[in-house]
Amino acid sequence: MSEFIPDDKIADVRNTADIVDLISEYVVLKKVGKNFLGLCPFHAEKTPSFTVSPEKQIFHCFGCGQGGNVFNFVMQYQNLSFPEAVRFVAKKYGIEISARNMSAAQKRKFAQREKLFQINEDAVDYFRKALVDTSSGERGRKYLAKRRMTPEVIERFWLGYAPMGWNNIVRYFSSKKVPLDDVETTGLVIAKKGGYYDRFRDRIIFPILDIDQRVVGFGGRSLDNSLPKYLNSPETPVYHKRSILYGLHANKEMCRKAGSVFIVEGYFDLLSLYCHGIKNVVATLGTALTQEHLRILKGYAREFILVFDSDNAGIKAAERSLSLFAEEKANIRIVILPEGRDP
Ligand SMILES: [Zn+2]
């Protein structure tokens, strides 16, 4: 059952990859003597005990005992099997591993994920074009102007528009000969008796990307405050809400530079801050902040500023998050926003 990747291929990947370079994408590392030191992503700690040795190409945590080579790190951090980790690292460094080496089940799983990413990417193209290039996009453009979104932000976050009508996306993917049951798996269309219809209609579209820059899902904001104001993709094989933070893909370098990160609730909270030059910001999108979220964020910053609404729900959410931050031994400040904002 297990996938076979030839030993020389594995050695190839291991020799090409640089463990400091790779782990740095997920953990803030500081050079100390010959080694690099950071906060362990695998257990809660305030003083760094996670070391990476460029010389030996291994990592080790003196706090929890986790350690190993570049593949062990990826297996732990991304929750992958060994062959999947080898592939993950290979892809990062542009090394080709043929699919011949995969078992049938792995091939199916891998192919399905790739297919879903591709559909999501094609949908991003469609929504962005609809916003910029079509007369129906005028509604979306006007709305974004009203929300004072700058062209830079629209471009940077790939904002788009889902036109009015029940089957724009259905027709778009039909014309590309993409099976609609695959499109349904991404959540972009919904099955009904004998057919499909678009989930997102007459909405501003926010593509949701993971830290590896892949499109995992979408959010949609109604233009006329019709309910629900916000609609999100469901959980899918590529969209796991517990571990996705909106905006981190675009803002991670800024978080790292600032050493701190603002955590807000919604798309426009994040985009408005960004428009005002505060770029070290991520959004939880209505899901309560999870331990996974926090462990990911600790790879980019040491200090967290939670920004909440002053309504009851906001204050409850702030309280819940406090205990989480205490458990994770993270530095935290809380900002409660004044009332009367437009979500
Ligand atoms: Zn540890």
GROMACS .gro file of C-alpha atoms and ligand atoms in nm, residues 40 42-43 45 50 61 63-66, ligand 1:
model
   11
   40CYS     CA    1   0.880   2.545   1.898
   42PHE     CA    2   0.495   2.170   1.838
   43HIS     CA    3   0.450   2.273   2.200
   45GLU     CA    4   0.661   2.786   2.514
   50PHE     CA    5   1.372   2.480   1.923
   61CYS     CA    6   1.341   2.081   2.044
   63GLY     CA    7   1.133   2.129   2.534
   64CYS     CA    8   0.926   1.850   2.382
   65GLY     CA    9   1.189   1.629   2.225
   66GLN     CA   10   1.065   1.658   1.866
  344ZN      ZN   11   0.891   2.160   2.128
   0.00000   0.00000   0.00000
